[in-house]
Coordinates of C-alpha atoms in Angstrom, one line a residue:
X1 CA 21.1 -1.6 -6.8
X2 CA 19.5 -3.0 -4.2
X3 CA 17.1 -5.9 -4.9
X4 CA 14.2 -7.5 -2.9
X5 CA 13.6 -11.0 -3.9
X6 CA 13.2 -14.7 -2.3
X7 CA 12.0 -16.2 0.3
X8 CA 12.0 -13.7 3.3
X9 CA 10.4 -14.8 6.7
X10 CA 7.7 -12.2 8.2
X11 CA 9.5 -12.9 11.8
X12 CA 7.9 -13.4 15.1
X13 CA 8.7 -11.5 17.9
X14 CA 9.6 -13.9 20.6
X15 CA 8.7 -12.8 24.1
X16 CA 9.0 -14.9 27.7
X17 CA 6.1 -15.3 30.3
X18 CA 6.5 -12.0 31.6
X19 CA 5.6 -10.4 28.1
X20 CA 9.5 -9.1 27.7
X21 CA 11.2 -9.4 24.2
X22 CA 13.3 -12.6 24.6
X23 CA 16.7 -11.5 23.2
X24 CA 17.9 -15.5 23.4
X25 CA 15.1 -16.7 21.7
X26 CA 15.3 -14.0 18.8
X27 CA 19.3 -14.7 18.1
X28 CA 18.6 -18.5 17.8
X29 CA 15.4 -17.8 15.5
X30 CA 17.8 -16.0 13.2
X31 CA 20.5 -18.5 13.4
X32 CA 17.8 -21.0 12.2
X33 CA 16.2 -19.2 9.8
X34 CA 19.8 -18.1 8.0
X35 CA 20.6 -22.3 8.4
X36 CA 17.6 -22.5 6.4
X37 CA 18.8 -20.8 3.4
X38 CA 16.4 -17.6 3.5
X39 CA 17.0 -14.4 1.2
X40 CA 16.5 -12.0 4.4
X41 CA 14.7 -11.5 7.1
X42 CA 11.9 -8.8 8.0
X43 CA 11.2 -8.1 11.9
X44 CA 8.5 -5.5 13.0
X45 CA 5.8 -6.2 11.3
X46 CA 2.1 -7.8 11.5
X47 CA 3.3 -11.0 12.5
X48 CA 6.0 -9.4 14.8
X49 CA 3.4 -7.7 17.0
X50 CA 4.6 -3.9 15.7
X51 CA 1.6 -2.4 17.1
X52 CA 2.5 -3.8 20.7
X53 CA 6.1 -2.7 20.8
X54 CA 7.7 0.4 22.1
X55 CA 10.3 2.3 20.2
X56 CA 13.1 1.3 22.2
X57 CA 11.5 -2.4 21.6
X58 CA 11.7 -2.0 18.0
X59 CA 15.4 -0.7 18.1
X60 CA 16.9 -3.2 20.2
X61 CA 15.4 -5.6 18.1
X62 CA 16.4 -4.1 15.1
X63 CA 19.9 -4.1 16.5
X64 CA 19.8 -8.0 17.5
X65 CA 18.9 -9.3 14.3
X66 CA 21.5 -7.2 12.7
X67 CA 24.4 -8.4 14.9
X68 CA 23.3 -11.8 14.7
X69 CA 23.0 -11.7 10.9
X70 CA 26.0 -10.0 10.3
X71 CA 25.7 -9.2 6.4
X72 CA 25.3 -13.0 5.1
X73 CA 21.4 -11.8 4.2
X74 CA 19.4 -8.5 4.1
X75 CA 17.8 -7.1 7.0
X76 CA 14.0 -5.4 6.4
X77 CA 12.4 -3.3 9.1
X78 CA 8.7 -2.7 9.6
X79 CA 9.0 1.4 10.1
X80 CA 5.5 2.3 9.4
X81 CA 3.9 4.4 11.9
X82 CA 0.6 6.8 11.8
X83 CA 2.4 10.1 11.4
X84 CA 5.0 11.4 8.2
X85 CA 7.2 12.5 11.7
X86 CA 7.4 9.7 13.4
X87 CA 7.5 7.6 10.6
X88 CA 11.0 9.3 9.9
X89 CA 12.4 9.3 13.1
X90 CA 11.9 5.3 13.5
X91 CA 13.7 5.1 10.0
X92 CA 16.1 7.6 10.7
X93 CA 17.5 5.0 13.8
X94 CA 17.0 2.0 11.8
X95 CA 19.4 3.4 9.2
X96 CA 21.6 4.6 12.0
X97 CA 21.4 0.2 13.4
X98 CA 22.4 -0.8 9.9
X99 CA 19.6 -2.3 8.5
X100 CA 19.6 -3.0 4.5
X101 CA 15.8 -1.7 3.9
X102 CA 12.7 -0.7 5.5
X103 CA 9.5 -2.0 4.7
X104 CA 6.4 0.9 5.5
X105 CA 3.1 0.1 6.3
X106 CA 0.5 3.0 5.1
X107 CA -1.0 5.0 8.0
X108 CA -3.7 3.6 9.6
X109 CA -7.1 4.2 11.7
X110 CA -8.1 7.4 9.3
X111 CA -8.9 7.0 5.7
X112 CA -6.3 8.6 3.6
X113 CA -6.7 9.6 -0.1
X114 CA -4.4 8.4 -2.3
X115 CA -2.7 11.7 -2.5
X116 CA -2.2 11.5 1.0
X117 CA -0.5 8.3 1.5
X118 CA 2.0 9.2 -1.8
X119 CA 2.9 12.1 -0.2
X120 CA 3.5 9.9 3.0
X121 CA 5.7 7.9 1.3
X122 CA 7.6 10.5 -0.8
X123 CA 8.0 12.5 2.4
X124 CA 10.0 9.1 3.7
X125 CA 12.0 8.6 0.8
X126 CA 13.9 12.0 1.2
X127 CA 14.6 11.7 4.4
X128 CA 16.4 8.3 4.2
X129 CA 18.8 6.5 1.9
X130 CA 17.5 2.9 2.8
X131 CA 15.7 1.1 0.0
X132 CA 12.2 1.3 0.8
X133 CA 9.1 -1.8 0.6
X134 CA 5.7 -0.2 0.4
X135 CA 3.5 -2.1 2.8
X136 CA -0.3 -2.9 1.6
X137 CA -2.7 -4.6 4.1
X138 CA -5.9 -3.1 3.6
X139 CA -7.7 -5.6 5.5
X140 CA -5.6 -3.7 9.0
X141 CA -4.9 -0.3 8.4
X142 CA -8.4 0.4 6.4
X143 CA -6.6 1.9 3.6
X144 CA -5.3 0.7 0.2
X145 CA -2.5 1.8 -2.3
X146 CA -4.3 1.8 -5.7
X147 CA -2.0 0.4 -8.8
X148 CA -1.6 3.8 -10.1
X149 CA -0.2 5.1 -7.1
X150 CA 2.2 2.4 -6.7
X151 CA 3.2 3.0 -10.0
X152 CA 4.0 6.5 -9.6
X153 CA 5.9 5.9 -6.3
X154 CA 7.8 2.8 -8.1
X155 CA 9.5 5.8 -10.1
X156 CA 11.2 6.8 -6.8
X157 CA 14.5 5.8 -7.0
X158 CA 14.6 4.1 -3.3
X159 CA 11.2 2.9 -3.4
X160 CA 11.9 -0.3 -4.5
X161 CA 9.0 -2.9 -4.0
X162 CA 6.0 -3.3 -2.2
X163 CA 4.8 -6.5 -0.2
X164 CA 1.2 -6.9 -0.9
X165 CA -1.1 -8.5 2.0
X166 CA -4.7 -8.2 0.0
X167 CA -4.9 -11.4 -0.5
X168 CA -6.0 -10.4 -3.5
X169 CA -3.9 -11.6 -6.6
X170 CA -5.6 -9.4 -8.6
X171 CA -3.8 -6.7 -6.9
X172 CA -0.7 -8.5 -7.2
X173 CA -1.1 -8.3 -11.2
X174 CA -2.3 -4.8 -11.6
X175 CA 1.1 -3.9 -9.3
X176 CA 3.0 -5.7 -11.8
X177 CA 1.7 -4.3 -14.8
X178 CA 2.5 -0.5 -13.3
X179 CA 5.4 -1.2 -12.8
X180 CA 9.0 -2.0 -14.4
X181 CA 11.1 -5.2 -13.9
X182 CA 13.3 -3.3 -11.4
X183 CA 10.1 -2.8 -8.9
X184 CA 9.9 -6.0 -6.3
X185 CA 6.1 -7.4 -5.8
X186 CA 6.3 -9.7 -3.0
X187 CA 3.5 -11.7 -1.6
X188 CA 2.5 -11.1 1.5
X189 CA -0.4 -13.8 1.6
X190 CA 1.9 -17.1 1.9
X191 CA -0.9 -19.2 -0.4
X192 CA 0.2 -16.7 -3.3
X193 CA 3.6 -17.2 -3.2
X194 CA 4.0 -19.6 -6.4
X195 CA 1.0 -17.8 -8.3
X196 CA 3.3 -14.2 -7.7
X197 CA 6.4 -15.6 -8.8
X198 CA 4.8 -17.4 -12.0
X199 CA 3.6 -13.6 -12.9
X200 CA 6.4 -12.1 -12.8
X201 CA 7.1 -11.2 -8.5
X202 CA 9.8 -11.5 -7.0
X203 CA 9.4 -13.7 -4.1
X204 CA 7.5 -13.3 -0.5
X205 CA 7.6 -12.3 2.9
X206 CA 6.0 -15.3 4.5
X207 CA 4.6 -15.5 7.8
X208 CA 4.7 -19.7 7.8
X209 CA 8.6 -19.6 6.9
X210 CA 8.7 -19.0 10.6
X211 CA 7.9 -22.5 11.1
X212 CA 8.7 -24.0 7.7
X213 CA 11.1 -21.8 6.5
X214 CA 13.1 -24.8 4.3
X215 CA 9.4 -25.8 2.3
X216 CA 8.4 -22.2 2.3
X217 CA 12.3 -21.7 0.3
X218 CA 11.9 -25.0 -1.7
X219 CA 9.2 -22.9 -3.4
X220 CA 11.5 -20.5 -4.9
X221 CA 14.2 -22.7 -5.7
X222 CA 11.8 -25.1 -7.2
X223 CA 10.8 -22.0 -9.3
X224 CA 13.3 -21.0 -10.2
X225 CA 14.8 -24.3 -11.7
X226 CA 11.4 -24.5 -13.8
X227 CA 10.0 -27.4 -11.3
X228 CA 6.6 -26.3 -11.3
X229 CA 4.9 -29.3 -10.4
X230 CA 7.0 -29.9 -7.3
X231 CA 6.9 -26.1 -6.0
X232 CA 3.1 -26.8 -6.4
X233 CA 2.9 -29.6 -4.4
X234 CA 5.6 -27.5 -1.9
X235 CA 3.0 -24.6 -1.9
X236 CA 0.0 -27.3 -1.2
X237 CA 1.8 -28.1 2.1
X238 CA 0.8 -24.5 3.4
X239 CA -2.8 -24.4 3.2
X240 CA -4.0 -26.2 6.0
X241 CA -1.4 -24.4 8.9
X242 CA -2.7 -21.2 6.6
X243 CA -6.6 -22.2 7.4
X244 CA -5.9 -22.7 10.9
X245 CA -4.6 -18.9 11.2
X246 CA -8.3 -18.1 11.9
X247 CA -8.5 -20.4 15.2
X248 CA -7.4 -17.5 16.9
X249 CA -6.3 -13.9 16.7
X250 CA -3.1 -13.1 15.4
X251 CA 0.1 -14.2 15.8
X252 CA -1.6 -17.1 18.1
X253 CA -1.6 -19.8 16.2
X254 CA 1.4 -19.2 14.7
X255 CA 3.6 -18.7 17.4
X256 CA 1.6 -21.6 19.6
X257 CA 2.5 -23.9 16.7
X258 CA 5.9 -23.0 16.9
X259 CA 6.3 -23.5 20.2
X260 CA 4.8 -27.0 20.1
X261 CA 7.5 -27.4 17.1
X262 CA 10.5 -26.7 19.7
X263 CA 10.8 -23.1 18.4
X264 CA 10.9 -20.7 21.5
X265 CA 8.3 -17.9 20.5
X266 CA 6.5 -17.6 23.7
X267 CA 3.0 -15.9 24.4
X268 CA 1.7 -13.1 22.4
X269 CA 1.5 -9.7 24.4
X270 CA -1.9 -9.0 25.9
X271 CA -4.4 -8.7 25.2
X272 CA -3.9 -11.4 22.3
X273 CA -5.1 -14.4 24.4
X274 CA -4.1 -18.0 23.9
X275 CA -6.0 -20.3 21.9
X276 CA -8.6 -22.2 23.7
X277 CA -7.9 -25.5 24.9
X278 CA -9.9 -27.0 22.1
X279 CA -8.3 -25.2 19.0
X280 CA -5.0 -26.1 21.3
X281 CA -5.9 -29.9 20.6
X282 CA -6.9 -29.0 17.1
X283 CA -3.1 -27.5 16.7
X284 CA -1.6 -30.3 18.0
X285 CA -3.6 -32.9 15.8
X286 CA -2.4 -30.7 12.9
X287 CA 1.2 -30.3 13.9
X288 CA 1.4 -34.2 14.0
X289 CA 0.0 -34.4 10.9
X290 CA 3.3 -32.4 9.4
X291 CA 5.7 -33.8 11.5
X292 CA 4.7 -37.4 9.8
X293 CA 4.8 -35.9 6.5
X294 CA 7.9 -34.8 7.0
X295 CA 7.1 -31.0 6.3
X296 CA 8.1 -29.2 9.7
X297 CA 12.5 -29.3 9.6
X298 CA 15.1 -31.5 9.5
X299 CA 15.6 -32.2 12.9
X300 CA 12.0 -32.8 13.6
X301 CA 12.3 -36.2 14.8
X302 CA 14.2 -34.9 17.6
X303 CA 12.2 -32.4 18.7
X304 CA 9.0 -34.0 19.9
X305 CA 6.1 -31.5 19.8
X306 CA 4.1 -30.4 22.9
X307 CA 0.9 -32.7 23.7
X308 CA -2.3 -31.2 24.9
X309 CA -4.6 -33.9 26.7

């Protein structure tokens, strides 16, 4: 039985100056991010700029991070698409790559009933064997999966789990309480992550384990030895990268901070823009901050960040 738990980075997609998927730059993030003791690693999604890429995009990514992970941790795929059909096609080649599960985002731009977006995801789960994350993130796609309809899909054998981007822990308790132990919540809003797992999740997919993938994973293990103190004080070292999200629009930030941090992820694709040259400085001041801390990695000392004067 396939289970979806830890610590599991929301990847990046990392592109070069001429807005291309760089291939090199995705085979060493995943060679870090394994080195960093992570529970699997989920590509195509928010984070990962889904909405920008192609299909043949998404496949040969899929296919990288497969090769380069090579069975040591699970593999999740953002398959989510606005229509049932295409929706199964995407997971049909995913399954055919060799991924271990798919994570589904529900259909966006309309407003769907709840019947609707069930039978979406029922629809899914016949036409593939691959485990199955529900995908809730309101806040984009406009609609919400209510508790009783994850409940009702949680009876479907392959749907397994659902990452929940609310924000909203709330919804992350009335998910756990329609469902059994063998369903996966997983946070999908990174300053949740402790509160889920002291309720009863099962871990996260975490878009600031891109950059911080060892605190974001001393979290969980911290948990799960009954530390609670110190994965409190691990979870505390999120909040102000997780504040500075809003300095631009999404992934910028992120991805600028990581390439500041040595870690290639290049631009965002248009028409994303680049922070402006005074959140840019803000960054910087911020990314300082960590590195003295000690927060960032282990081999930050040798990896002086970007200035911006």
């Amino acid at each position: 039985m396939f289970k979806a738990e830890g610590i599991i980075p929301a990847m990046i997609t990392p592109f070069n100056e001429q807005q291309e998927i760089n291939e090199e730059a995705l085979r060493m993030l995943v060679k870090r991010f394994i080195k960093a003791g992570v529970h699997g690693l989920f590509c195509l999604g928010t984070n990962g700029e889904f909405f920008s890429l192609n299909f043949e995009e998404k496949k040969r990514i899929a296919t990288i991070i497969v090769e380069e992970t090579r069975g040591q941790i699970p593999v999740y795929v953002g398959a989510g698409c606005i229509s049932t059909a295409e929706t199964i096609r995407l997971a049909r080649e995913m399954e055919s790559i060799g991924v271990d599960a798919l994570s589904v985002i529900t259909p966006y731009f309309l407003a769907f009933s709840q019947k609707e977006l069930a039978d979406y995801y029922r629809a899914l789960a016949n036409e593939t064997s691959l485990p199955i994350l529900l995908y809730n993130i309101p806040g984009r796609t406009g609609n919400a999966l209510h508790p009783k309809t994850v409940g009702e899909l949680a009876r479907i054998p392959n749907i397994v789990g659902i990452k929940d981007s609310s924000g909203s822990f709330d919804t992350i308790l009335n998910y756990l309480m329609e469902s059994d132990e063998g369903f996966s919540v997983l946070a999908g809003t990174d300053s949740l992550i402790l509160s889920t797992l002291m309720s009863g999740g099962k871990g996260a997919i975490a878009a600031t384990a891109n950059l911080f993938p060892e605190l974001v994973v001393a979290i969980y293990d911290l948990w799960k030895q009954g530390k609670f103190e110190e994965a409190e004080a691990m979870q505390r070292g999120l909040r102000e990268i997780r504040s500075a999200f809003q300095w631009g629009t999404l992934p910028s930030v992120l991805k600028e901070a990581m390439n500041w941090a040595g870690l290639p992820a290049g631009p965002c694709r248009l028409p994303v823009s680049p922070l402006t040259a005074e959140k840019q400085v803000e960054l910087t001041h911020l990314m300082d901050s960590y590195q003295k801390q000690g927060l960032l990695f282990p081999d930050a000392a040798t990896i002086p960040l970007k200035k911006v004067t």
